[in-house]
Tab-separated table of N, CA and C in Angstrom:
chain	number	residue	atom	x	y	z
L	1	MET	N	89.007	98.625	72.728
L	1	MET	CA	89.625	97.832	73.774
L	1	MET	C	88.936	98.016	75.114
L	2	THR	N	87.823	98.722	75.153
L	2	THR	CA	87.155	98.944	76.427
L	2	THR	C	86.537	97.672	76.986
L	3	ASN	N	86.354	96.634	76.176
L	3	ASN	CA	85.783	95.366	76.647
L	3	ASN	C	86.838	94.334	77.012
L	4	LEU	N	88.098	94.676	76.918
L	4	LEU	CA	89.187	93.761	77.241
L	4	LEU	C	89.131	93.379	78.712
L	5	LYS	N	89.167	92.078	79.007
L	5	LYS	CA	89.060	91.592	80.387
L	5	LYS	C	90.412	91.241	81.004
L	6	GLU	N	91.341	90.752	80.184
L	6	GLU	CA	92.660	90.364	80.684
L	6	GLU	C	93.742	91.022	79.851
L	7	PHE	N	94.743	91.556	80.545
L	7	PHE	CA	95.883	92.187	79.875
L	7	PHE	C	97.130	91.568	80.489
L	8	GLN	N	97.666	90.558	79.827
L	8	GLN	CA	98.793	89.799	80.366
L	8	GLN	C	99.977	89.890	79.408
L	9	TRP	N	100.940	90.739	79.785
L	9	TRP	CA	102.172	90.880	79.012
L	9	TRP	C	103.373	90.888	79.952
L	10	PRO	N	103.555	89.849	80.754
L	10	PRO	CA	104.727	89.832	81.633
L	10	PRO	C	106.000	89.543	80.844
L	11	SER	N	107.090	90.057	81.330
L	11	SER	CA	108.430	89.755	80.781
L	11	SER	C	108.533	90.018	79.282
L	12	ASN	N	108.039	91.168	78.833
L	12	ASN	CA	108.076	91.506	77.411
L	12	ASN	C	108.916	92.740	77.115
L	13	ASN	N	109.687	93.199	78.085
L	13	ASN	CA	110.547	94.359	77.915
L	13	ASN	C	109.768	95.603	77.494
L	14	LEU	N	108.534	95.738	77.999
L	14	LEU	CA	107.760	96.956	77.756
L	14	LEU	C	108.452	98.111	78.469
L	15	THR	N	108.523	99.256	77.827
L	15	THR	CA	109.209	100.409	78.412
L	15	THR	C	108.298	101.626	78.428
L	16	GLY	N	108.693	102.600	79.219
L	16	GLY	CA	107.960	103.852	79.292
L	16	GLY	C	106.867	103.818	80.342
L	17	PRO	N	106.170	104.940	80.470
L	17	PRO	CA	105.106	105.020	81.463
L	17	PRO	C	103.863	104.253	81.025
L	18	ILE	N	103.012	103.950	81.986
L	18	ILE	CA	101.723	103.332	81.683
L	18	ILE	C	100.896	104.399	80.957
L	19	PRO	N	100.428	104.121	79.744
L	19	PRO	CA	99.700	105.147	78.988
L	19	PRO	C	98.357	105.502	79.624
L	20	ASP	N	97.949	106.743	79.460
L	20	ASP	CA	96.675	107.202	80.012
L	20	ASP	C	95.503	106.356	79.518
L	21	SER	N	95.580	105.881	78.293
L	21	SER	CA	94.488	105.083	77.721
L	21	SER	C	94.270	103.780	78.497
L	22	PHE	N	95.306	103.289	79.161
L	22	PHE	CA	95.184	102.069	79.970
L	22	PHE	C	94.100	102.226	81.034
L	23	TYR	N	94.036	103.404	81.634
L	23	TYR	CA	93.106	103.653	82.725
L	23	TYR	C	91.656	103.782	82.250
L	24	ASN	N	91.443	103.737	80.948
L	24	ASN	CA	90.084	103.778	80.392
L	24	ASN	C	89.573	102.386	80.033
L	25	MET	N	90.357	101.360	80.294
L	25	MET	CA	89.959	99.977	80.009
L	25	MET	C	89.166	99.445	81.201
L	26	THR	N	87.958	99.940	81.351
L	26	THR	CA	87.172	99.722	82.563
L	26	THR	C	86.656	98.296	82.744
L	27	SER	N	86.770	97.447	81.730
L	27	SER	CA	86.326	96.055	81.862
L	27	SER	C	87.434	95.127	82.350
L	28	LEU	N	88.640	95.653	82.525
L	28	LEU	CA	89.766	94.814	82.939
L	28	LEU	C	89.516	94.132	84.276
L	29	LYS	N	89.827	92.832	84.313
L	29	LYS	CA	89.771	92.062	85.559
L	29	LYS	C	91.164	91.636	85.999
L	30	TRP	N	92.015	91.290	85.035
L	30	TRP	CA	93.362	90.803	85.328
L	30	TRP	C	94.374	91.649	84.573
L	31	VAL	N	95.351	92.207	85.294
L	31	VAL	CA	96.441	92.953	84.670
L	31	VAL	C	97.744	92.350	85.172
L	32	GLU	N	98.508	91.797	84.255
L	32	GLU	CA	99.804	91.213	84.595
L	32	GLU	C	100.864	91.851	83.706
L	33	LEU	N	101.532	92.858	84.247
L	33	LEU	CA	102.582	93.579	83.520
L	33	LEU	C	103.910	93.497	84.264
L	34	GLN	N	104.063	92.469	85.075
L	34	GLN	CA	105.278	92.311	85.864
L	34	GLN	C	106.484	91.997	84.982
L	35	GLU	N	107.656	92.278	85.539
L	35	GLU	CA	108.943	91.949	84.918
L	35	GLU	C	109.107	92.594	83.543
L	36	ASN	N	108.790	93.880	83.459
L	36	ASN	CA	109.037	94.691	82.272
L	36	ASN	C	109.936	95.849	82.676
L	37	ASN	N	109.943	96.897	81.921
L	37	ASN	CA	110.712	98.099	82.255
L	37	ASN	C	109.804	99.317	82.270
L	38	LEU	N	108.604	99.137	82.797
L	38	LEU	CA	107.670	100.248	82.885
L	38	LEU	C	108.192	101.283	83.872
L	39	SER	N	107.997	102.546	83.554
L	39	SER	CA	108.490	103.626	84.406
L	39	SER	C	107.357	104.624	84.647
L	40	GLY	N	107.697	105.745	85.255
L	40	GLY	CA	106.681	106.744	85.557
L	40	GLY	C	105.939	106.384	86.828
L	41	THR	N	104.785	106.982	86.993
L	41	THR	CA	104.011	106.798	88.213
L	41	THR	C	102.703	106.058	87.929
L	42	ILE	N	102.049	105.636	88.994
L	42	ILE	CA	100.701	105.077	88.887
L	42	ILE	C	99.743	106.260	88.987
L	43	SER	N	98.954	106.464	87.975
L	43	SER	CA	98.061	107.620	87.913
L	43	SER	C	96.885	107.474	88.883
L	44	PRO	N	96.429	108.594	89.449
L	44	PRO	CA	95.196	108.559	90.238
L	44	PRO	C	94.004	108.043	89.423
L	45	ALA	N	94.116	108.067	88.096
L	45	ALA	CA	93.052	107.547	87.226
L	45	ALA	C	92.887	106.035	87.377
L	46	ILE	N	93.744	105.390	88.171
L	46	ILE	CA	93.603	103.956	88.451
L	46	ILE	C	92.206	103.674	88.996
L	47	LYS	N	91.588	104.668	89.613
L	47	LYS	CA	90.242	104.497	90.176
L	47	LYS	C	89.216	104.154	89.101
L	48	ASN	N	89.505	104.468	87.833
L	48	ASN	CA	88.589	104.146	86.736
L	48	ASN	C	88.402	102.644	86.561
L	49	LEU	N	89.321	101.850	87.106
L	49	LEU	CA	89.272	100.397	86.979
L	49	LEU	C	88.550	99.748	88.160
L	50	ALA	N	87.915	100.549	88.986
L	50	ALA	CA	87.361	100.091	90.256
L	50	ALA	C	86.255	99.054	90.153
L	51	SER	N	85.511	99.026	89.081
L	51	SER	CA	84.328	98.161	89.060
L	51	SER	C	84.630	96.688	88.810
L	52	ASN	N	85.785	96.351	88.244
L	52	ASN	CA	86.045	94.957	87.871
L	52	ASN	C	87.404	94.397	88.272
L	53	LEU	N	88.390	95.237	88.491
L	53	LEU	CA	89.768	94.763	88.631
L	53	LEU	C	89.946	93.852	89.840
L	54	ILE	N	90.445	92.644	89.573
L	54	ILE	CA	90.679	91.643	90.618
L	54	ILE	C	92.169	91.484	90.904
L	55	LYS	N	92.984	91.574	89.853
L	55	LYS	CA	94.414	91.310	90.011
L	55	LYS	C	95.219	92.393	89.297
L	56	LEU	N	96.185	92.987	90.017
L	56	LEU	CA	97.066	94.005	89.456
L	56	LEU	C	98.498	93.660	89.809
L	57	GLU	N	99.236	93.188	88.827
L	57	GLU	CA	100.644	92.830	89.017
L	57	GLU	C	101.513	93.802	88.239
L	58	LEU	N	102.141	94.717	88.963
L	58	LEU	CA	103.059	95.683	88.371
L	58	LEU	C	104.464	95.515	88.941
L	59	ASN	N	104.694	94.414	89.624
L	59	ASN	CA	105.984	94.184	90.271
L	59	ASN	C	107.117	94.037	89.260
L	60	ASP	N	108.330	94.265	89.734
L	60	ASP	CA	109.557	94.111	88.939
L	60	ASP	C	109.568	95.014	87.709
L	61	ASN	N	109.313	96.294	87.940
L	61	ASN	CA	109.400	97.329	86.914
L	61	ASN	C	110.232	98.474	87.462
L	62	LYS	N	110.070	99.653	86.915
L	62	LYS	CA	110.778	100.848	87.383
L	62	LYS	C	109.782	101.955	87.702
L	63	ILE	N	108.628	101.560	88.217
L	63	ILE	CA	107.581	102.522	88.540
L	63	ILE	C	108.003	103.293	89.787
L	64	SER	N	107.836	104.612	89.744
L	64	SER	CA	108.283	105.465	90.843
L	64	SER	C	107.122	106.268	91.413
L	65	GLY	N	107.444	107.113	92.386
L	65	GLY	CA	106.423	107.942	93.014
L	65	GLY	C	105.759	107.218	94.163
L	66	THR	N	104.581	107.679	94.519
L	66	THR	CA	103.846	107.105	95.639
L	66	THR	C	102.659	106.286	95.135
L	67	ILE	N	102.121	105.484	96.015
L	67	ILE	CA	100.919	104.713	95.705
L	67	ILE	C	99.737	105.665	95.860
L	68	PRO	N	98.968	105.887	94.798
L	68	PRO	CA	97.867	106.856	94.913
L	68	PRO	C	96.752	106.361	95.835
L	69	SER	N	96.193	107.274	96.604
L	69	SER	CA	95.102	106.911	97.514
L	69	SER	C	93.889	106.402	96.742
L	70	GLN	N	93.751	106.816	95.497
L	70	GLN	CA	92.627	106.369	94.666
L	70	GLN	C	92.631	104.856	94.464
L	71	MET	N	93.761	104.216	94.697
L	71	MET	CA	93.822	102.769	94.588
L	71	MET	C	92.904	102.115	95.618
L	72	GLY	N	92.578	102.836	96.660
L	72	GLY	CA	91.649	102.347	97.666
L	72	GLY	C	90.219	102.222	97.154
L	73	GLU	N	89.943	102.771	95.978
L	73	GLU	CA	88.617	102.648	95.375
L	73	GLU	C	88.460	101.348	94.588
L	74	LEU	N	89.524	100.563	94.509
L	74	LEU	CA	89.489	99.292	93.772
L	74	LEU	C	88.913	98.204	94.673
L	75	VAL	N	87.642	98.300	94.972
L	75	VAL	CA	87.008	97.436	95.969
L	75	VAL	C	86.928	95.968	95.560
L	76	THR	N	87.099	95.657	94.280
L	76	THR	CA	87.080	94.264	93.838
L	76	THR	C	88.482	93.657	93.813
L	77	LEU	N	89.499	94.459	94.122
L	77	LEU	CA	90.890	94.019	94.023
L	77	LEU	C	91.211	92.945	95.049
L	78	GLY	N	91.715	91.811	94.587
L	78	GLY	CA	92.093	90.722	95.468
L	78	GLY	C	93.594	90.523	95.566
L	79	PHE	N	94.320	90.937	94.523
L	79	PHE	CA	95.773	90.738	94.474
L	79	PHE	C	96.423	92.024	93.983
L	80	LEU	N	97.356	92.551	94.772
L	80	LEU	CA	98.090	93.759	94.428
L	80	LEU	C	99.565	93.496	94.648
L	81	LEU	N	100.327	93.442	93.557
L	81	LEU	CA	101.759	93.179	93.647
L	81	LEU	C	102.521	94.368	93.081
L	82	LEU	N	103.245	95.061	93.962
L	82	LEU	CA	103.969	96.271	93.593
L	82	LEU	C	105.450	96.200	93.945
L	83	GLN	N	105.927	95.082	94.444
L	83	GLN	CA	107.303	94.985	94.908
L	83	GLN	C	108.306	95.118	93.763
L	84	ASP	N	109.530	95.439	94.130
L	84	ASP	CA	110.649	95.578	93.194
L	84	ASP	C	110.392	96.657	92.145
L	85	ASN	N	109.987	97.815	92.635
L	85	ASN	CA	109.845	99.032	91.849
L	85	ASN	C	110.622	100.133	92.566
L	86	LEU	N	110.389	101.365	92.213
L	86	LEU	CA	111.048	102.507	92.839
L	86	LEU	C	110.038	103.352	93.622
L	87	LEU	N	108.988	102.717	94.109
L	87	LEU	CA	107.949	103.423	94.841
L	87	LEU	C	108.460	103.907	96.190
L	88	THR	N	107.905	105.021	96.655
L	88	THR	CA	108.308	105.614	97.935
L	88	THR	C	107.073	106.000	98.725
L	89	GLY	N	107.298	106.409	99.958
L	89	GLY	CA	106.219	106.945	100.764
L	89	GLY	C	105.541	105.910	101.633
L	90	THR	N	104.253	106.092	101.799
L	90	THR	CA	103.435	105.288	102.696
L	90	THR	C	102.293	104.656	101.926
L	91	VAL	N	101.921	103.458	102.316
L	91	VAL	CA	100.732	102.840	101.745
L	91	VAL	C	99.539	103.646	102.255
L	92	PRO	N	98.736	104.215	101.374
L	92	PRO	CA	97.605	105.037	101.825
L	92	PRO	C	96.612	104.245	102.681
L	93	GLU	N	96.021	104.938	103.641
L	93	GLU	CA	95.024	104.312	104.512
L	93	GLU	C	93.894	103.684	103.703
L	94	GLU	N	93.519	104.313	102.581
L	94	GLU	CA	92.434	103.800	101.749
L	94	GLU	C	92.762	102.422	101.194
L	95	VAL	N	94.034	102.197	100.878
L	95	VAL	CA	94.468	100.889	100.380
L	95	VAL	C	94.496	99.894	101.533
L	96	CYS	N	94.999	100.312	102.672
L	96	CYS	CA	95.018	99.440	103.852
L	96	CYS	C	93.615	98.982	104.212
L	97	GLN	N	92.641	99.848	104.042
L	97	GLN	CA	91.271	99.518	104.404
L	97	GLN	C	90.742	98.346	103.580
L	98	LEU	N	91.192	98.231	102.326
L	98	LEU	CA	90.783	97.087	101.501
L	98	LEU	C	91.243	95.784	102.145
L	99	TRP	N	92.447	95.803	102.731
L	99	TRP	CA	92.979	94.615	103.399
L	99	TRP	C	92.192	94.360	104.687
L	100	VAL	N	91.984	95.412	105.460
L	100	VAL	CA	91.266	95.294	106.728
L	100	VAL	C	89.852	94.763	106.500
L	101	ASP	N	89.206	95.229	105.440
L	101	ASP	CA	87.842	94.788	105.120
L	101	ASP	C	87.796	93.362	104.590
L	102	GLY	N	88.956	92.771	104.335
L	102	GLY	CA	89.022	91.391	103.876
L	102	GLY	C	88.852	91.210	102.381
L	103	ASN	N	88.940	92.313	101.616
L	103	ASN	CA	88.789	92.219	100.164
L	103	ASN	C	90.017	91.615	99.489
L	104	MET	N	91.215	91.897	100.016
L	104	MET	CA	92.447	91.469	99.363
L	104	MET	C	93.009	90.208	99.982
L	105	GLU	N	93.461	89.314	99.099
L	105	GLU	CA	94.111	88.080	99.542
L	105	GLU	C	95.623	88.222	99.599
L	106	SER	N	96.182	89.006	98.677
L	106	SER	CA	97.632	89.141	98.605
L	106	SER	C	98.008	90.567	98.252
L	107	VAL	N	98.864	91.151	99.077
L	107	VAL	CA	99.367	92.496	98.845
L	107	VAL	C	100.863	92.472	99.104
L	108	LYS	N	101.635	92.887	98.107
L	108	LYS	CA	103.082	92.890	98.285
L	108	LYS	C	103.661	94.198	97.770
L	109	ALA	N	104.538	94.773	98.572
L	109	ALA	CA	105.276	95.974	98.196
L	109	ALA	C	106.633	95.902	98.878
L	110	ASP	N	107.531	96.770	98.493
L	110	ASP	CA	108.864	96.775	99.087
L	110	ASP	C	108.806	97.192	100.554
L	111	CYS	N	109.744	96.697	101.324
L	111	CYS	CA	109.786	96.994	102.752
L	111	CYS	C	110.109	98.463	103.023
L	112	SER	N	110.643	99.172	102.043
L	112	SER	CA	110.961	100.585	102.226
L	112	SER	C	109.718	101.466	102.235
L	113	ILE	N	108.589	100.923	101.818
L	113	ILE	CA	107.334	101.669	101.834
L	113	ILE	C	106.680	101.471	103.200
L	114	GLU	N	106.371	102.563	103.865
L	114	GLU	CA	105.771	102.492	105.193
L	114	GLU	C	104.301	102.120	105.112
L	115	CYS	N	103.863	101.375	106.101
L	115	CYS	CA	102.452	101.015	106.208
L	115	CYS	C	102.025	101.255	107.644
L	116	ASN	N	101.155	102.224	107.841
L	116	ASN	CA	100.728	102.595	109.189
L	116	ASN	C	99.648	101.695	109.760
L	117	CYS	N	99.033	100.873	108.934
L	117	CYS	CA	97.904	100.092	109.431
L	117	CYS	C	98.197	98.592	109.520
L	118	CYS	N	99.302	98.138	108.963
L	118	CYS	CA	99.595	96.701	108.999
L	118	CYS	C	101.049	96.471	108.604
L	119	ASN	N	101.468	95.238	108.718
L	119	ASN	CA	102.820	94.894	108.269
L	119	ASN	C	102.788	93.853	107.165
L	120	ARG	N	101.652	93.621	106.580
L	120	ARG	CA	101.507	92.585	105.568
L	120	ARG	C	101.897	93.037	104.163
L	121	PHE	N	102.235	94.297	104.012
L	121	PHE	CA	102.575	94.814	102.686
L	121	PHE	C	104.053	94.626	102.366
L	122	CYS	N	104.829	94.123	103.292
L	122	CYS	CA	106.276	94.059	103.143
L	122	CYS	C	106.710	92.756	102.482
L	123	GLN	N	107.497	92.884	101.416
L	123	GLN	CA	108.049	91.723	100.719
L	123	GLN	C	109.542	91.954	100.561
L	124	ASP	N	110.366	91.169	101.277
L	124	ASP	CA	111.828	91.300	101.164
L	124	ASP	C	112.333	90.732	99.868
């Protein structure tokens, strides 16, 4: 599955944490796992997807913890949707820099997550 380019399973009642093997799918460009029941945290291993990932939709799940700073290494990322989860903390500066550099077109997260560099991450 290392050559898989798109992983689209929205609204399929997937449960449990994102498996470690997911972060080894380095050819992924599109990930749409929104509206499931995924739980656990986003692993710092998300950086393994840095060379190709354009779209990451993890919204409307039960993902908790903080947004890892390693997500800032996803320099090809254009769309990041994290709203309607149980995430806490602050959007890391490394992630904000992707927006500042003009790499991202759409970034959405819950308003309870602080963003020190912008206000565009807030989705009510």
